[in-house]
Coordinates of C-alpha atoms and ligand atoms in Angstrom, one line a residue:
X1 CA 0.0 -0.1 0.0
X2 CA 2.7 2.4 1.0
X3 CA 4.5 1.7 -2.2
X4 CA 1.3 2.4 -4.2
X5 CA 1.0 5.7 -2.5
X6 CA 4.6 6.6 -3.3
X7 CA 4.0 5.9 -6.8
X8 CA 0.9 7.9 -7.1
X9 CA 2.7 10.8 -5.4
X10 CA 5.6 10.6 -7.7
X11 CA 3.4 10.7 -10.8
X12 CA 1.4 13.6 -9.3
X13 CA 4.7 15.5 -8.6
X14 CA 5.9 15.0 -12.1
X15 CA 2.6 16.3 -13.5
X16 CA 2.4 19.2 -11.0
X17 CA 6.0 20.2 -11.8
X18 CA 5.2 20.1 -15.6
X19 CA 2.0 22.2 -15.0
X20 CA 4.1 24.6 -12.8
X21 CA 6.9 24.9 -15.3
X22 CA 4.7 25.5 -18.2
X23 CA 1.8 27.4 -16.7
X24 CA 0.5 30.8 -17.7
X25 CA -3.1 32.3 -17.3
X26 CA -5.9 31.9 -19.7
X27 CA -8.7 34.3 -20.6
X28 CA -10.7 33.4 -17.6
X29 CA -7.9 34.0 -15.2
X30 CA -7.1 30.4 -14.4
X31 CA -3.8 29.0 -14.8
X32 CA -3.4 27.5 -18.3
X33 CA -0.9 24.7 -18.3
X34 CA -0.8 23.9 -21.9
X35 CA -0.8 25.4 -25.4
X36 CA -4.2 23.9 -26.3
X37 CA -5.6 25.5 -23.1
X38 CA -4.1 28.8 -23.4
X39 CA -5.3 29.1 -27.0
X40 CA -8.6 27.3 -26.5
X41 CA -10.6 30.2 -27.5
X42 CA -8.5 31.3 -30.4
X43 CA -7.6 28.4 -32.7
X44 CA -6.6 24.7 -32.5
X45 CA -2.9 23.9 -31.7
X46 CA -1.6 20.9 -33.6
X47 CA 1.3 18.6 -34.0
X48 CA 2.6 16.1 -36.6
X49 CA 2.9 12.5 -35.4
X50 CA 5.4 9.9 -36.4
X51 CA 4.7 6.1 -36.3
X52 CA 6.2 5.7 -32.8
X53 CA 3.9 8.4 -31.4
X54 CA 0.9 7.1 -33.3
X55 CA 1.5 3.7 -31.6
X56 CA 2.2 5.5 -28.2
X57 CA 5.5 3.7 -28.0
X58 CA 7.3 6.8 -27.0
X59 CA 6.2 7.3 -23.3
X60 CA 7.2 10.8 -23.0
X61 CA 5.5 11.9 -26.3
X62 CA 2.4 9.8 -25.2
X63 CA 2.2 12.0 -22.1
X64 CA 2.9 15.3 -23.7
X65 CA 0.8 15.2 -26.8
X66 CA -2.7 14.9 -25.4
X67 CA -1.7 17.5 -22.8
X68 CA -0.5 20.1 -25.1
X69 CA -2.3 19.6 -28.5
X70 CA -5.8 19.2 -29.7
X71 CA -5.0 18.6 -33.3
X72 CA -2.8 16.0 -35.1
X73 CA -1.6 15.4 -38.5
X74 CA 0.2 12.1 -39.6
X75 CA 3.7 13.2 -40.6
X76 CA 3.8 10.4 -43.3
X77 CA 1.5 7.5 -43.0
X78 CA -1.4 8.8 -44.9
X79 CA 0.9 9.7 -47.8
X80 CA 0.1 7.5 -51.0
X81 CA 3.3 5.6 -51.0
X82 CA 2.5 4.2 -47.6
X83 CA -1.4 4.0 -47.6
X84 CA -1.7 2.8 -51.3
X85 CA 1.5 1.0 -52.2
X86 CA 0.2 -1.1 -55.1
X87 CA -2.7 -0.6 -57.6
X88 CA -5.2 -2.8 -55.8
X89 CA -3.6 -2.8 -52.3
X90 CA -4.2 -0.3 -49.4
X91 CA -2.4 -0.3 -46.1
X92 CA -4.7 1.3 -43.5
X93 CA -3.1 -0.1 -40.5
X94 CA -1.4 3.1 -39.1
X95 CA -4.0 5.5 -40.6
X96 CA -6.6 3.6 -38.6
X97 CA -4.5 3.9 -35.5
X98 CA -4.1 7.6 -35.7
X99 CA -7.8 8.0 -36.3
X100 CA -8.5 5.8 -33.2
X101 CA -5.8 7.8 -31.2
X102 CA -7.8 11.1 -32.1
X103 CA -11.0 9.5 -31.0
X104 CA -9.4 8.3 -27.7
X105 CA -7.8 11.6 -26.8
X106 CA -10.5 14.0 -28.2
X107 CA -8.1 15.3 -30.7
X108 CA -8.9 16.4 -34.2
X109 CA -7.3 14.6 -37.1
X110 CA -6.2 16.4 -40.3
X111 CA -5.6 13.8 -43.1
X112 CA -2.3 14.5 -44.9
X113 CA -2.4 14.2 -47.9
X114 CA -4.5 12.9 -50.7
X115 CA -2.8 14.3 -53.9
X116 CA 1.0 15.1 -53.8
X117 CA 3.7 14.5 -56.3
X118 CA 6.2 13.5 -53.7
X119 CA 6.1 10.2 -51.7
X120 CA 4.0 8.7 -54.5
X121 CA 4.0 4.8 -54.9
X122 CA 6.3 3.5 -57.6
X123 CA 3.5 2.0 -59.5
X124 CA 1.7 5.3 -59.8
X125 CA 4.8 6.9 -61.2
X126 CA 5.1 4.3 -63.9
X127 CA 1.5 4.5 -65.2
X128 CA 1.9 5.6 -68.8
X129 CA -1.8 5.6 -70.0
X130 CA -4.0 8.7 -69.2
X131 CA -7.2 6.7 -68.5
X132 CA -5.4 4.4 -66.1
X133 CA -3.9 7.4 -64.3
X134 CA -7.2 9.0 -63.9
X135 CA -8.6 5.6 -62.6
X136 CA -5.8 5.5 -60.1
X137 CA -6.5 9.2 -59.0
X138 CA -10.2 8.6 -58.7
X139 CA -9.9 5.2 -56.9
X140 CA -7.2 6.8 -54.5
X141 CA -9.4 9.6 -53.4
X142 CA -12.7 7.6 -53.2
X143 CA -11.0 4.8 -51.1
X144 CA -9.0 6.9 -48.8
X145 CA -11.2 9.8 -48.3
X146 CA -14.3 7.6 -48.2
X147 CA -12.8 5.2 -45.5
X148 CA -12.2 8.2 -43.1
X149 CA -15.5 10.0 -43.9
X150 CA -16.9 11.3 -40.8
X151 CA -13.9 10.1 -38.8
X152 CA -11.4 12.7 -39.6
X153 CA -11.9 16.6 -39.3
X154 CA -10.1 17.8 -42.4
X155 CA -8.0 16.7 -45.5
X156 CA -5.2 18.4 -47.1
X157 CA -6.7 17.4 -50.5
X158 CA -4.0 18.6 -52.7
X159 CA -0.4 19.4 -51.5
X160 CA 2.2 21.7 -53.3
X161 CA 0.7 22.0 -56.9
X162 CA 2.5 25.4 -57.4
X163 CA 5.9 26.7 -58.4
X164 CA 7.4 29.6 -56.7
X165 CA 6.4 32.0 -59.4
X166 CA 2.7 30.9 -59.0
X167 CA 2.5 28.8 -62.1
X168 CA 1.5 25.1 -61.8
X169 CA 4.2 22.7 -60.8
X170 CA 5.3 20.2 -63.4
X171 CA 4.1 16.9 -62.0
X172 CA 2.7 13.6 -63.1
X173 CA -0.7 15.0 -62.2
X174 CA -0.4 18.0 -64.5
X175 CA 1.1 15.9 -67.2
X176 CA -1.6 13.2 -67.2
X177 CA -4.6 15.4 -66.3
X178 CA -3.8 19.0 -67.0
X179 CA -4.3 21.8 -64.4
X180 CA -7.9 20.7 -63.9
X181 CA -6.5 17.9 -61.6
X182 CA -6.8 20.2 -58.5
X183 CA -10.5 20.9 -59.0
X184 CA -11.1 17.3 -59.8
X185 CA -9.4 16.2 -56.5
X186 CA -11.6 18.7 -54.5
X187 CA -14.8 17.4 -56.4
X188 CA -14.1 13.7 -55.7
X189 CA -13.1 14.5 -52.1
X190 CA -16.3 16.4 -51.3
X191 CA -18.3 13.5 -52.6
X192 CA -16.3 10.9 -50.8
X193 CA -16.1 12.8 -47.5
X194 CA -19.0 15.2 -47.4
X195 CA -18.5 16.3 -43.8
X196 CA -14.7 16.8 -43.8
X197 CA -13.1 20.2 -44.3
X198 CA -11.1 20.3 -47.5
X199 CA -7.9 22.3 -47.8
X200 CA -5.3 23.2 -50.3
X201 CA -1.8 23.1 -48.7
X202 CA 1.6 24.5 -49.8
X203 CA 4.8 26.1 -48.6
X204 CA 5.8 29.6 -49.4
X205 CA 2.3 30.4 -50.5
X206 CA 2.5 33.4 -48.2
X207 CA 5.1 34.7 -50.7
X208 CA 3.5 37.3 -53.2
X209 CA 4.0 35.5 -56.5
X210 CA 3.1 32.1 -55.1
X211 CA 0.2 33.7 -53.1
X212 CA -1.2 34.9 -56.4
X213 CA -1.0 31.5 -58.0
X214 CA -2.8 30.1 -54.9
X215 CA -5.5 32.6 -55.1
X216 CA -6.1 31.9 -58.8
X217 CA -6.1 28.0 -58.1
X218 CA -8.7 28.5 -55.4
X219 CA -10.8 30.8 -57.5
X220 CA -10.8 28.1 -60.2
X221 CA -12.1 25.5 -57.8
X222 CA -14.7 27.8 -56.5
X223 CA -15.7 28.8 -60.1
X224 CA -16.4 25.3 -60.9
X225 CA -19.0 25.2 -57.9
X226 CA -16.8 22.8 -56.1
X227 CA -16.2 23.0 -52.3
X228 CA -12.9 24.2 -50.9
X229 CA -12.8 25.2 -47.2
X230 CA -9.4 26.6 -46.5
X231 CA -5.8 27.1 -47.4
X232 CA -2.9 25.8 -45.4
X233 CA 0.2 27.8 -45.1
X234 CA 2.8 25.3 -44.2
X235 CA 5.0 27.6 -42.3
X236 CA 8.6 26.1 -42.6
X237 CA 10.3 29.5 -41.8
X238 CA 13.9 30.5 -40.7
X239 CA 15.3 32.1 -37.7
X240 CA 15.3 35.9 -37.7
X241 CA 13.5 35.8 -41.2
X242 CA 9.9 35.1 -40.6
X243 CA 8.1 37.0 -43.4
X244 CA 5.4 38.5 -41.1
X245 CA 4.1 41.1 -43.6
X246 CA 3.6 38.5 -46.4
X247 CA 2.0 36.3 -43.8
X248 CA -0.5 38.9 -42.7
X249 CA -1.2 39.8 -46.4
X250 CA -1.9 36.2 -47.2
X251 CA -4.2 35.6 -44.2
X252 CA -6.3 38.5 -45.5
X253 CA -6.2 37.6 -49.0
X254 CA -7.3 33.9 -48.5
X255 CA -9.9 35.0 -45.9
X256 CA -11.2 37.5 -48.5
X257 CA -12.1 34.4 -50.7
X258 CA -14.2 33.0 -47.9
X259 CA -11.6 30.6 -46.9
X260 CA -10.4 29.4 -43.6
X261 CA -6.7 29.8 -43.1
X262 CA -4.5 27.4 -41.2
X263 CA -0.7 27.2 -40.4
X264 CA -0.1 23.5 -41.1
X265 CA 3.6 22.6 -40.6
X266 CA 5.1 25.2 -38.5
X267 CA 8.9 25.2 -37.6
X268 CA 11.6 27.9 -37.3
X269 CA 14.8 26.4 -38.6
X270 CA 18.0 27.3 -36.8
X271 CA 20.6 26.0 -39.2
X272 CA 22.0 27.5 -42.4
X273 CA 21.1 26.2 -45.9
X274 CA 21.5 27.7 -49.3
X275 CA 17.8 27.8 -50.4
X276 CA 14.3 28.6 -49.1
X277 CA 11.2 26.6 -49.2
X278 CA 10.3 23.0 -48.3
X279 CA 10.5 20.9 -51.4
X280 CA 11.4 17.6 -50.0
X281 CA 13.2 16.5 -53.3
X282 CA 15.7 19.4 -52.9
X283 CA 18.8 18.3 -50.8
X284 CA 22.0 19.8 -49.9
X285 CA 25.3 17.9 -49.3
X286 CA 26.4 17.4 -45.7
X287 CA 29.3 19.5 -44.5
X288 CA 30.4 20.1 -40.9
X289 CA 29.9 24.0 -41.3
X290 CA 26.3 23.3 -41.8
X291 CA 25.9 21.5 -38.5
X292 CA 27.3 24.2 -36.0
X293 CA 25.3 23.3 -32.9
X294 CA 25.7 19.5 -32.7
X295 CA 26.8 19.9 -29.1
X296 CA 24.2 22.5 -28.0
X297 CA 22.8 25.8 -29.1
X298 CA 23.7 29.2 -27.7
X299 CA 21.0 30.8 -25.5
X300 CA 21.0 33.9 -27.6
X301 CA 19.7 31.9 -30.5
X302 CA 16.9 30.4 -28.5
X303 CA 15.9 33.8 -27.3
X304 CA 15.8 35.1 -31.0
X305 CA 13.7 32.0 -31.7
X306 CA 11.3 32.9 -28.7
X307 CA 10.9 36.4 -30.2
X308 CA 10.2 35.1 -33.7
X309 CA 7.6 32.7 -32.4
X310 CA 6.1 35.4 -30.2
X311 CA 5.8 37.8 -33.1
X312 CA 4.1 35.0 -35.2
X313 CA 1.6 34.1 -32.5
X314 CA 0.8 37.9 -31.9
X315 CA 0.0 38.0 -35.6
X316 CA -2.1 34.8 -35.4
X317 CA -4.0 36.2 -32.4
X318 CA -4.7 39.5 -34.3
X319 CA -6.3 37.2 -37.0
X320 CA -7.8 34.5 -34.9
X321 CA -11.2 35.1 -36.5
X322 CA -9.7 33.9 -39.7
X323 CA -7.2 31.1 -38.5
X324 CA -8.7 27.9 -37.3
X325 CA -5.6 25.9 -36.6
X326 CA -1.8 26.2 -36.0
X327 CA 0.1 23.0 -36.3
X328 CA 3.8 22.4 -35.5
X329 CA 5.7 20.0 -37.8
X330 CA 6.7 17.6 -34.9
X331 CA 6.6 17.2 -31.2
X332 CA 10.2 17.9 -30.0
X333 CA 13.4 19.1 -31.6
X334 CA 14.9 15.7 -31.7
X335 CA 12.0 14.3 -33.7
X336 CA 11.9 17.1 -36.3
X337 CA 12.3 16.3 -40.0
X338 CA 14.8 19.2 -40.1
X339 CA 17.4 17.0 -38.5
X340 CA 17.5 14.9 -41.6
X341 CA 16.4 17.5 -44.4
X342 CA 17.8 19.2 -46.5
X343 CA 21.1 18.2 -45.1
X344 CA 21.3 14.7 -43.5
X345 CA 22.5 14.1 -39.9
X346 CA 22.2 17.7 -38.5
X347 CA 21.1 18.8 -35.0
X348 CA 18.4 21.2 -35.4
X349 CA 16.1 23.1 -32.9
X350 CA 13.0 24.2 -34.6
X351 CA 10.2 23.4 -32.3
X352 CA 8.9 24.5 -28.8
X353 CA 10.1 21.5 -26.9
X354 CA 13.6 20.3 -26.6
X355 CA 15.0 16.9 -27.0
X356 CA 14.0 15.9 -23.5
X357 CA 10.6 17.3 -24.0
X358 CA 11.2 20.3 -21.8
X359 CA 9.6 23.6 -23.0
X360 CA 12.0 26.0 -24.5
X361 CA 12.1 29.8 -24.3
X362 CA 9.9 29.8 -27.4
X363 CA 7.2 27.8 -25.5
X364 CA 7.3 30.3 -22.7
X365 CA 7.1 33.3 -25.1
X366 CA 4.1 31.8 -26.9
X367 CA 2.4 31.1 -23.5
X368 CA 3.2 34.5 -22.2
X369 CA 1.0 36.2 -24.9
X370 CA -1.9 34.6 -23.1
X371 CA -1.1 35.9 -19.6
Ligands
XIL1 C1 8.2 15.4 -44.5 C2 8.3 14.5 -43.4 O1 8.3 15.3 -42.1 C3 9.5 13.5 -43.5 O2 9.5 12.5 -42.4 C4 9.4 12.9 -44.8 O3 10.6 12.2 -45.0 C5 9.3 13.9 -46.0 O4 8.2 14.7 -45.7 N1 5.9 19.3 -46.7 C6 4.9 18.5 -46.4 C7 5.3 17.4 -45.5 O5 3.7 18.6 -46.9 O6 4.6 16.1 -45.9 C8 6.7 17.0 -45.5 O7 6.9 16.0 -44.5 C9 7.5 18.4 -45.1 C10 7.3 19.3 -46.3

C-alpha cells in the first residue's frame, strides 16, 4: 500500500511540476498549463505525429501530446506511398491507428495528404496511359477519403501544386490530367467525405507570387462550384527571417475568398542552408559547417527564436477570426524532420520542446502572450 501511495505521489509530482513549469493564465484568469488550453478560444494547436507516437511507443511523447495539443496530422503514414503501395492494395493499419488515437484523446485529425507529387508509390509513377492514371487518381481519393469520412476533421486534399512563381508545378498529375486535376481532386473528395473540411496546402504560399497563384487556383475550384474550405500555409520558416508582412497579407487575401486559414507545418529552422522553401526533393550535401550546434545551441539563438515565435503568434491572435489551426511539424526538436532534411544528420532546434520534452524559451514566449 505504501509503495502504491509513493508511486501515485511521484506521478502527481511530475505532473504538478510540468504544470508549474509551463503554466500561464488563460482568458478566464485560471492557470493555463498547456498550449491547447491557453489558445482554446482562439484556434486549435496541432502537431505532426510519427509512427512511434501514433502507436504510443514513446512514453514521454504519449504523455505530452494529449496534454498540449488538440489537433494532429500524420507526418507520413497517410501519404500515398504508404497507404496505397500497389494498384489494388491499401495499407490502412497506421492510418486507422491515428484515427483511433484522435478519438481516444479527443483530438481532431487532419488527413495529410490525398494528392501530392512526392512520396507517391512507384506503381503510380510508372502509369503511362492517361485513362489508367485517372482511374488511379479517382480510386485513391474515393477509397482513402471514403474510408475516413465522418472520422477525420479535415483533409489536405492537394499538396504543393504550385511553383514559386505561381505557375502550376510540373508533375505527373499536371502531365496526365492538366491543371484541372486540382478541381477534380476537390470534387471527388467532397463527394467521398462530405462532412470533412477540405484544404489546399503549400509552402511559401505566403510569398507574393506564389500567393497569387494560390488565389487563382482556389478561384478556379470555386468557379467550378466545387467546395474548398481553406488554405494551409505550411510555415517552414527561418530564424530571424519570418516573413510577417507576407503572412499577414496572405491571411487577409485567403480570408477574402471566404476561406479558413491554417498554419499547417510550423517550424523555425535554426541552421544554415542555401535555399528557401520545403521541397522535399531538394537536398544539400552534408558539411560540418552546416551543423554548427551539434553539441548545443547558444541561448541567444533560443531567445531570438522565442521572439520570432512570439511575433508570429501575436499575428495569429490578431487574425484569430480567420485562423482555425496552428500545427507544429513535430513534437520535439529531436523528432523534427529538419534534423534529416535538406542536409542529412544535423542537430536542429526548430520546435517549442527540446529533445528531453522540456519547454524551450519559445514555448514560454508563446504562452506569455496569453497571460
Ligand atoms: C516530410 C516528413 O516530415 C518527413 O519525415 C518525410 O521524410 C518527408 O516529408 N511538406 C509536407 C510534408 O507537406 O509532408 C513534409 O513532411 C514536409 C514538407
